[in-house]
PDB file of C-alpha atoms in Angstrom:
ATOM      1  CA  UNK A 170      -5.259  19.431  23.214  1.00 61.00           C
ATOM      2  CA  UNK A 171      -2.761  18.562  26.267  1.00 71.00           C
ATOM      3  CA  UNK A 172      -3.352  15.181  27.851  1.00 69.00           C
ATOM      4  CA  UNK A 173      -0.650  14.262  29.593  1.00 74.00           C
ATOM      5  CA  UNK A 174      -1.366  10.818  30.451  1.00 72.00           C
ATOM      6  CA  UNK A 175      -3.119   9.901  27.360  1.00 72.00           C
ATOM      7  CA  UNK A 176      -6.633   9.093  28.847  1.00 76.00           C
ATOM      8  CA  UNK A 177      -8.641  11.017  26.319  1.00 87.00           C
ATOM      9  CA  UNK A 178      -6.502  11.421  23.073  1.00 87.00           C
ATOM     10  CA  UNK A 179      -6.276   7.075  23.488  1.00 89.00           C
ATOM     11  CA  UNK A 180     -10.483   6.781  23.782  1.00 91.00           C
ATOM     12  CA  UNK A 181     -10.469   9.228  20.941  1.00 93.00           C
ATOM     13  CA  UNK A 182      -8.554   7.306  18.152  1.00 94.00           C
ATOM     14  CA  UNK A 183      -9.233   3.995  19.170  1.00 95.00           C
ATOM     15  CA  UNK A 184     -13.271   5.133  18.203  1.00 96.00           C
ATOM     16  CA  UNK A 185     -11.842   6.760  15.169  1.00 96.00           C
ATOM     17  CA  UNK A 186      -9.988   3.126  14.113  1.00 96.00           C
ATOM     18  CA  UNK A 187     -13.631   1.669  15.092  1.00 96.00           C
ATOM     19  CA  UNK A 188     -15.573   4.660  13.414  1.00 96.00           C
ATOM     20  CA  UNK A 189     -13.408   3.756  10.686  1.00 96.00           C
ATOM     21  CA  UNK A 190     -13.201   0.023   9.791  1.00 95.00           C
ATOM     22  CA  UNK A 191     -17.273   0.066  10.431  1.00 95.00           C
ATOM     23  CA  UNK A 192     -17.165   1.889   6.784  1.00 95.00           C
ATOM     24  CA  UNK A 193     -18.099   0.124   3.505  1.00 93.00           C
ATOM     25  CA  UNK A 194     -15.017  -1.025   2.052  1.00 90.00           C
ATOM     26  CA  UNK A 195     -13.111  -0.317   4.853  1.00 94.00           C
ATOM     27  CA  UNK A 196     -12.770  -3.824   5.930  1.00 94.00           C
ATOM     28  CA  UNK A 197      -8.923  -4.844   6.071  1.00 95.00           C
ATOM     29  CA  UNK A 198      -7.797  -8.725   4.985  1.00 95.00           C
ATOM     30  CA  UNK A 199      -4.583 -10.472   4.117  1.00 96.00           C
ATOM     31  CA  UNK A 200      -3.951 -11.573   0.549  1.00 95.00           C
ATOM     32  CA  UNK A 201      -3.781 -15.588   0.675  1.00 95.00           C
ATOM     33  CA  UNK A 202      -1.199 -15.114  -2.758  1.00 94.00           C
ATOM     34  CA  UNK A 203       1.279 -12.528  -1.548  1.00 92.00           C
ATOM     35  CA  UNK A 204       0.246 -12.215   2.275  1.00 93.00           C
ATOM     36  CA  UNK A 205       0.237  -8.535   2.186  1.00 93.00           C
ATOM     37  CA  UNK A 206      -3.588  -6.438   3.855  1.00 95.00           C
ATOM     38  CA  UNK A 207      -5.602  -4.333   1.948  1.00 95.00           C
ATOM     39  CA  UNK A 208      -8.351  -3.102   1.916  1.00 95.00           C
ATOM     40  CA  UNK A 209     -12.013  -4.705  -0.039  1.00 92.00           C
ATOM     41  CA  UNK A 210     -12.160  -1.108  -1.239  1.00 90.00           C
ATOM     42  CA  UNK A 211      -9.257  -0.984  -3.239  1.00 82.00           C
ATOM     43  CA  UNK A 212      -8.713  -4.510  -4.502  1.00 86.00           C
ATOM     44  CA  UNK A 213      -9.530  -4.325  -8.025  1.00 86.00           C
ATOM     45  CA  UNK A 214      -6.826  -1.471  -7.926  1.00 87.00           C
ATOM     46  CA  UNK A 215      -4.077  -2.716  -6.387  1.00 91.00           C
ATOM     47  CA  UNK A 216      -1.942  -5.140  -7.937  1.00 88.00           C
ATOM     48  CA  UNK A 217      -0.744  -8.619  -6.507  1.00 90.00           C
ATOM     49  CA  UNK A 218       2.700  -9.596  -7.598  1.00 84.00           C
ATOM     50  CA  UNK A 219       1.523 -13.246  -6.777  1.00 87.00           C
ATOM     51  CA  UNK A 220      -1.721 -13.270  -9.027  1.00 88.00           C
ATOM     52  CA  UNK A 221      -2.677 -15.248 -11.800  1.00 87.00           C
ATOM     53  CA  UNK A 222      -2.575 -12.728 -14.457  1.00 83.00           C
ATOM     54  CA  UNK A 223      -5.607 -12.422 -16.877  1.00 80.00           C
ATOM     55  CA  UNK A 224      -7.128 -10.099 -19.231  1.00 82.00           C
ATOM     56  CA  UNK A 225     -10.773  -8.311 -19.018  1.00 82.00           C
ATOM     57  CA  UNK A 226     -13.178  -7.998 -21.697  1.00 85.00           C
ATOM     58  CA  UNK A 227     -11.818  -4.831 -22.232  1.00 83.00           C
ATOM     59  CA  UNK A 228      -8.154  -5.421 -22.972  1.00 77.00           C
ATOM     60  CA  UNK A 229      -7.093  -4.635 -19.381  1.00 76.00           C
ATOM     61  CA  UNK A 230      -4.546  -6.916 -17.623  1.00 73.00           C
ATOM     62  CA  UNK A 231      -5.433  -8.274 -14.128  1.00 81.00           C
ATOM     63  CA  UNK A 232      -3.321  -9.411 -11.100  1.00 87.00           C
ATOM     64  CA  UNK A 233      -5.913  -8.937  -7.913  1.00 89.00           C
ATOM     65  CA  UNK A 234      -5.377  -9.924  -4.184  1.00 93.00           C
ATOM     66  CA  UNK A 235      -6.979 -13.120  -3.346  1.00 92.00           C
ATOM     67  CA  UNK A 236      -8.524 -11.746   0.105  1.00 93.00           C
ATOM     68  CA  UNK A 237      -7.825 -14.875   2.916  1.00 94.00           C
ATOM     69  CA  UNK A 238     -10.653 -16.698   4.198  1.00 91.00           C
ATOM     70  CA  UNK A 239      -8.792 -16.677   8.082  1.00 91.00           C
ATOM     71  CA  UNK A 240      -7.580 -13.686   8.844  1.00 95.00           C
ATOM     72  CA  UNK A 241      -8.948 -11.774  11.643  1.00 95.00           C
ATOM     73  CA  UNK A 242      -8.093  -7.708  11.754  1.00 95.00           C
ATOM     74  CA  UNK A 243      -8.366  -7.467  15.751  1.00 95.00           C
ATOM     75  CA  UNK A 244      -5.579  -9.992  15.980  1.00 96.00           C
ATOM     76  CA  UNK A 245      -3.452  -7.887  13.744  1.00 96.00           C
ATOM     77  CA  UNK A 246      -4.438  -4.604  15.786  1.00 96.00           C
ATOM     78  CA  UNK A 247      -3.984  -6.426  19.192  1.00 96.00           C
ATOM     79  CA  UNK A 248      -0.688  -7.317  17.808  1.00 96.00           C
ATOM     80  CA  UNK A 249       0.122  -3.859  16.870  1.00 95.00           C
ATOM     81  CA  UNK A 250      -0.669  -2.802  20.471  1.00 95.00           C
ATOM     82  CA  UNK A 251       1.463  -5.481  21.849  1.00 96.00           C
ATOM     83  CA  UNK A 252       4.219  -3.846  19.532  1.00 96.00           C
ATOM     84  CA  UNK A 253       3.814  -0.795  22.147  1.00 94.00           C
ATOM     85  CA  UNK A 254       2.116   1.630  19.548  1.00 94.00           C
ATOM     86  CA  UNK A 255      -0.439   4.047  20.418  1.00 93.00           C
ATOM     87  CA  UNK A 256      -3.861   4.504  19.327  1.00 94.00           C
ATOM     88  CA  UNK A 257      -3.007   7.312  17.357  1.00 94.00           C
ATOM     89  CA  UNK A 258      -0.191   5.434  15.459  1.00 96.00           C
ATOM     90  CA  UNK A 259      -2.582   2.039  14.990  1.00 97.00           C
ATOM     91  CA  UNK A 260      -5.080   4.411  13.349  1.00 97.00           C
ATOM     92  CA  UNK A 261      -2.646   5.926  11.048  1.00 97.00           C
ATOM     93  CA  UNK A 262      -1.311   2.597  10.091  1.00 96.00           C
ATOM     94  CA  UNK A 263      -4.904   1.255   9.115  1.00 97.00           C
ATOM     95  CA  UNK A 264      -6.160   4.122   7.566  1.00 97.00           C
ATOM     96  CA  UNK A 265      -2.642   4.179   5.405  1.00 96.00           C
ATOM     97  CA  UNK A 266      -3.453   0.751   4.167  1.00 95.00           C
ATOM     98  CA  UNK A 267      -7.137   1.840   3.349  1.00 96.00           C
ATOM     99  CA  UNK A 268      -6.964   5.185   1.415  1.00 95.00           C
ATOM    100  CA  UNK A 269      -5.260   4.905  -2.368  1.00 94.00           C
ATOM    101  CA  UNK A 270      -3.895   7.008  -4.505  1.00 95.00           C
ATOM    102  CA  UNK A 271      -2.200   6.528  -8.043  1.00 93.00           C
ATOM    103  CA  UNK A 272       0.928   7.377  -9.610  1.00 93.00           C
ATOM    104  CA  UNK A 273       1.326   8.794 -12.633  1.00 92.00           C
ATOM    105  CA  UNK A 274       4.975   7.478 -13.116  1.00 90.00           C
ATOM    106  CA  UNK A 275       4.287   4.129 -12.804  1.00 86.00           C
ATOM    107  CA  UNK A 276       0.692   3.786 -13.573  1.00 85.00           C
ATOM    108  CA  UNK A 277      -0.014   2.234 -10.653  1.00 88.00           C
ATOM    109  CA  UNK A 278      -2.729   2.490  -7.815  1.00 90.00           C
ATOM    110  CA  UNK A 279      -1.151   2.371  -4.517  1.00 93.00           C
ATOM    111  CA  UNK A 280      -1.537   2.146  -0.617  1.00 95.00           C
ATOM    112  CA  UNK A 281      -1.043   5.073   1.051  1.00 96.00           C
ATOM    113  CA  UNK A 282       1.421   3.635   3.324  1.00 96.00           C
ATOM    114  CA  UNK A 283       3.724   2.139   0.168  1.00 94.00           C
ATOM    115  CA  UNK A 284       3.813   6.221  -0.813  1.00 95.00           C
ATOM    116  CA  UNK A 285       7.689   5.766  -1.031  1.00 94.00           C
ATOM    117  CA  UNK A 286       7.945   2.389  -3.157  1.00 92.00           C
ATOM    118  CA  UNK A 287       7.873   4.019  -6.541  1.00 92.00           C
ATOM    119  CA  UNK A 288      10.468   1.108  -7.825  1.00 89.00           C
ATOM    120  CA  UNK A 289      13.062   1.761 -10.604  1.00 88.00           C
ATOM    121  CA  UNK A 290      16.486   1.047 -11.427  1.00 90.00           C
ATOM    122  CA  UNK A 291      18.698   3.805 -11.527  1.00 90.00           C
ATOM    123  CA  UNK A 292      20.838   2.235 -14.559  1.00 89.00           C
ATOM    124  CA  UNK A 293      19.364   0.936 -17.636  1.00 89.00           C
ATOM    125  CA  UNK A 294      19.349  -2.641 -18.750  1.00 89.00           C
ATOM    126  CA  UNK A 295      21.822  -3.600 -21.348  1.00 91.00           C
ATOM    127  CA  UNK A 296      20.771  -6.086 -24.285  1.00 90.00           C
ATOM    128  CA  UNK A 297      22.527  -8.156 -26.373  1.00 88.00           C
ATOM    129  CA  UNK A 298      22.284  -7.706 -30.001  1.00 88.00           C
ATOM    130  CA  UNK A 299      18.709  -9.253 -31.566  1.00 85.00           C
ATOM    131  CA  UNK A 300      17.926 -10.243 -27.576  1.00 84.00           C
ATOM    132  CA  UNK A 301      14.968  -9.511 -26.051  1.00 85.00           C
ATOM    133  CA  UNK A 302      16.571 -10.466 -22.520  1.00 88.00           C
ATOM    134  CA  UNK A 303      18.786  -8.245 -20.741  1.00 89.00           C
ATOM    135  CA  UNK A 304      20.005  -7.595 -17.396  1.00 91.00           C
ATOM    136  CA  UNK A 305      20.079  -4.232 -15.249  1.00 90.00           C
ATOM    137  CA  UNK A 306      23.953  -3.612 -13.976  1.00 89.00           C
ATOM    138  CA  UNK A 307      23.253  -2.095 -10.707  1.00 89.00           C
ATOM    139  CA  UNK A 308      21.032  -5.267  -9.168  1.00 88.00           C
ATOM    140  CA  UNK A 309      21.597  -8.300 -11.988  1.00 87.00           C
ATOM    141  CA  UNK A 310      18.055  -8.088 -12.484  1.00 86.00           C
ATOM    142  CA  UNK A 311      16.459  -9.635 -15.560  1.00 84.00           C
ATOM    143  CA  UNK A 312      14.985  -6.806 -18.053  1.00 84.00           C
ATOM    144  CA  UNK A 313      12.801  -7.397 -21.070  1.00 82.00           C
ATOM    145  CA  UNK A 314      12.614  -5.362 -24.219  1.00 76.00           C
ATOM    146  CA  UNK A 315       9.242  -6.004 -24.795  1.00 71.00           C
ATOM    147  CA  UNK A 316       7.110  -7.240 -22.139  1.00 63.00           C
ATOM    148  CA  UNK A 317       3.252  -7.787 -22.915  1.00 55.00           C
ATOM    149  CA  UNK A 318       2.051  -9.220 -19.859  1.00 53.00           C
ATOM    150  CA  UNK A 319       1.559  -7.652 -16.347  1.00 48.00           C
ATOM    151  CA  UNK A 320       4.843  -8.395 -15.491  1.00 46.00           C
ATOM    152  CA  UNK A 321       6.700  -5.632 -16.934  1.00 45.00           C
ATOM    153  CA  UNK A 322       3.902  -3.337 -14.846  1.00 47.00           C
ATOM    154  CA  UNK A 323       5.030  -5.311 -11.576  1.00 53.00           C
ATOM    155  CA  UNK A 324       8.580  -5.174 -11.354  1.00 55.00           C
ATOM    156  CA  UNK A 325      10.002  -4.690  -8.789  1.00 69.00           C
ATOM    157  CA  UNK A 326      13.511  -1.880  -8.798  1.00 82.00           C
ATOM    158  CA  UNK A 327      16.124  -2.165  -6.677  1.00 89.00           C
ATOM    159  CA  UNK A 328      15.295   1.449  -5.485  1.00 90.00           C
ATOM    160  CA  UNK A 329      12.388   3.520  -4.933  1.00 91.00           C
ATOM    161  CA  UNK A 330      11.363   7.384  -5.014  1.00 93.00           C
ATOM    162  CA  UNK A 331       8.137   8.587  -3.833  1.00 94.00           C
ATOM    163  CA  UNK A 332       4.797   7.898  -6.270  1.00 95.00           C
ATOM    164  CA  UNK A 333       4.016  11.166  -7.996  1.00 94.00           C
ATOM    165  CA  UNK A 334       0.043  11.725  -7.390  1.00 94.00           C
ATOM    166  CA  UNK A 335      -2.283  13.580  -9.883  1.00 87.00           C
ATOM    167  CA  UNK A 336      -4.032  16.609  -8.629  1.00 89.00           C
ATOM    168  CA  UNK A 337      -6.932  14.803  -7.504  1.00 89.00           C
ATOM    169  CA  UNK A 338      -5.200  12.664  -4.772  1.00 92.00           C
ATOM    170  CA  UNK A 339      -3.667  16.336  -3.769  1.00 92.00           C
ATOM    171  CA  UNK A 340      -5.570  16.524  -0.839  1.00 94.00           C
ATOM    172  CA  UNK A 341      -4.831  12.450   0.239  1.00 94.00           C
ATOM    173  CA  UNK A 342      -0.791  13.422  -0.380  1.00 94.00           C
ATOM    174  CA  UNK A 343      -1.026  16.413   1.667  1.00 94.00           C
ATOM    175  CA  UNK A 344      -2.637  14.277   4.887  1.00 95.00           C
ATOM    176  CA  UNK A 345      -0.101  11.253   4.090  1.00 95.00           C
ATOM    177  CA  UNK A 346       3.006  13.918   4.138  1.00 93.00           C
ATOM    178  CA  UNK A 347       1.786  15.477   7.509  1.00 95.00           C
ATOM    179  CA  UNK A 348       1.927  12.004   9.525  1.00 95.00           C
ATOM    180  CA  UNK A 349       4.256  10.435   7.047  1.00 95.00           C
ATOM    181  CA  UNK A 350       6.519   8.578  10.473  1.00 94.00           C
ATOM    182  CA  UNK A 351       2.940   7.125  11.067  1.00 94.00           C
ATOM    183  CA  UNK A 352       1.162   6.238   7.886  1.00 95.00           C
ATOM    184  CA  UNK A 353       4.630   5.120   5.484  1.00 95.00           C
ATOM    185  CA  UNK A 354       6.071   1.366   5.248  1.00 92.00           C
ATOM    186  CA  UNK A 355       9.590   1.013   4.819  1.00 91.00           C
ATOM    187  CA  UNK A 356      10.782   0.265   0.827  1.00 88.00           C
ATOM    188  CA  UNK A 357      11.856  -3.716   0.954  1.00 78.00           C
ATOM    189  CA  UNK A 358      14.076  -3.643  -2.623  1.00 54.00           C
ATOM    190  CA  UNK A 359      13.488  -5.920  -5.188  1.00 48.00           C
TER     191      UNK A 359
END
């Protein structure tokens, strides 16, 4: 399709985005904890590095977003737009922090558009002898032995690799790679 000054492909995504956030779930907020959006749909996935950590009935540690009582997602889109992106590249954006998939390096479920924050250090901590405390020589990070909490699950690295998917988020990774420019959030370190 050739539209040369965008007056169909525009109408077009901006009912998609609209089509879109009308779904169950779908609806986007900002965590009050860590102030990152998400989606209702994938909260008691994702993991909040800010969150009271607690345990389940069934053994299962717990950090979830706390969604924010204020926030309003046609601000945020209107403030995209001011931003000078398309409709085409709003949508993308959205429906990156909607859809989920989950690595099977890190155990994680993640956003679509964190598909490159797999963290890690690239060197391994060194302990002193009968310490459970260490420290990671290429960021002076503080590394535990044995870590029981949630914590040792959230760490952040000071780099990142792309989350390696299962073959049942196959078909998600293949439409994230194809508008990966559109959908992806920069990596912000540790």
């Amino acid at each position: 399709l050739h539209d040369r000054r965008d007056r169909l492909l525009s109408k077009l995504y901006m009912k998609k985005l609209e089509s879109l956030l009308t779904q169950e779930g779908h609806q986007i907020t900002r965590c009050s904890l860590c102030g990152r959006l998400f989606a209702l749909k994938g909260v008691d996935r994702l993991v909040c590095p800010s969150a009271k950590i607690f345990i389940d009935f069934r053994g299962k540690v717990l950090a979830e977003h706390v969604p924010s009582a204020g926030f309003d997602i046609n601000k945020h889109i209107l403030g995209l737009r001011a931003k000078k992106l398309s409709w085409r590249e709003v949508y993308w954006k959205v429906w990156g922090l909607i859809e989920t998939m989950h690595c099977v390096v890190c155990d994680q479920s993640f956003q679509c558009s964190e598909l490159g924050h797999c963290s890690y250090c690239p060197s391994p901590p060194s302990f002193s002898v009968g310490q459970n405390r260490g420290v990671y020589a290429c960021c002076g990070a503080q590394a535990i032995r044995f870590d029981s909490s949630a914590g040792g699950r959230q760490r952040r690295g000071c780099c990142a690799r792309d989350h390696a998917v299962s073959d049942g988020d196959a078909e998600t990774l293949s439409c994230v790679a194809k508008r990966r420019q559109l959908v992806c959030l920069p990596f912000g370190g540790a």
